PDB file of C-alpha atoms in Angstrom:
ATOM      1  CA  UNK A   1      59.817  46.977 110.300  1.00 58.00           C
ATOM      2  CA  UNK A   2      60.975  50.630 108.870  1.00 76.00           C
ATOM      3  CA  UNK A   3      63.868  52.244 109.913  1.00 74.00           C
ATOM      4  CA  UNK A   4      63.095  55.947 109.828  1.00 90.00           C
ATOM      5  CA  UNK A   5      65.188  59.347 109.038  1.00 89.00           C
ATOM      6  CA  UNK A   6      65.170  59.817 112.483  1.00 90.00           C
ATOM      7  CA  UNK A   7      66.583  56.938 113.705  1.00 88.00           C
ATOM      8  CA  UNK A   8      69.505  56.659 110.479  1.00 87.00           C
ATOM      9  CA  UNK A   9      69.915  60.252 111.769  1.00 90.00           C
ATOM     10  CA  UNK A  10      70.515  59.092 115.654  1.00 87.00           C
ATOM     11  CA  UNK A  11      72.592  55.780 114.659  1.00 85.00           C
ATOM     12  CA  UNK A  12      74.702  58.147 112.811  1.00 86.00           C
ATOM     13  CA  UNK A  13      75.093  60.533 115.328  1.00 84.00           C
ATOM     14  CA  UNK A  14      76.051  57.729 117.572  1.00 75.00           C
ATOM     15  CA  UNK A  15      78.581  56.193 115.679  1.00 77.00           C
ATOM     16  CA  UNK A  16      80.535  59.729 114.720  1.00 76.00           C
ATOM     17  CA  UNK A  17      80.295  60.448 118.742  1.00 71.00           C
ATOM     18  CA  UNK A  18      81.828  56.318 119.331  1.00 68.00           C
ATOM     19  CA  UNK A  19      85.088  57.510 117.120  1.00 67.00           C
ATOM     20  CA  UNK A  20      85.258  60.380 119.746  1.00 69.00           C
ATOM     21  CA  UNK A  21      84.405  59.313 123.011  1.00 68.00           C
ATOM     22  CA  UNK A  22      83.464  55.198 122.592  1.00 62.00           C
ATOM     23  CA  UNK A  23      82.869  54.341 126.402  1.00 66.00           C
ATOM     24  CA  UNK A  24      80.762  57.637 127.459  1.00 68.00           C
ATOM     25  CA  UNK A  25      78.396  57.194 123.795  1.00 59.00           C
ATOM     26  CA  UNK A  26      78.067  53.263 124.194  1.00 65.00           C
ATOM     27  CA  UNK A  27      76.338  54.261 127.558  1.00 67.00           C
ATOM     28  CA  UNK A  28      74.522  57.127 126.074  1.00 67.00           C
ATOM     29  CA  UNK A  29      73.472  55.387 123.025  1.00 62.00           C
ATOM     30  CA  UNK A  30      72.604  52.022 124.669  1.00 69.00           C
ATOM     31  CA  UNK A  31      70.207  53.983 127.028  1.00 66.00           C
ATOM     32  CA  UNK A  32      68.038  55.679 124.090  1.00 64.00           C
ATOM     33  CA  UNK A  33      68.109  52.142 122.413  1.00 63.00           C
ATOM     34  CA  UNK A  34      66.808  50.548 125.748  1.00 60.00           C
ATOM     35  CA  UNK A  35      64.703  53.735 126.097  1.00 60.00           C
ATOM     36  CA  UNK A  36      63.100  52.619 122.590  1.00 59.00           C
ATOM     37  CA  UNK A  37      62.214  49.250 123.008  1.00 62.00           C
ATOM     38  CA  UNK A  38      60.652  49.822 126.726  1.00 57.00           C
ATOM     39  CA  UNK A  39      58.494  52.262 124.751  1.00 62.00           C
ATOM     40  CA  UNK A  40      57.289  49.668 121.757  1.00 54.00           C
TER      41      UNK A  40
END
């Protein structure tokens, strides 16, 4: 199982936007991640 650029790039993204605005992103960025593995 590979992680790629993309996805470092997202997980990133997610975590910088947590330190802003943690309730709103841990919605956001739970959705893509649930959005991911319905798609596998």
């Amino acid at each position: 199982m590979s992680t790629t650029i993309q996805e470092l790039k997202l997980l990133e993204f997610c975590i910088l936007e947590k330190m802003k605005d943690i309730e709103f992103q841990q919605y956001r960025c739970g959705h893509l991640k649930n959005e991911h593995e319905w798609k596998k």
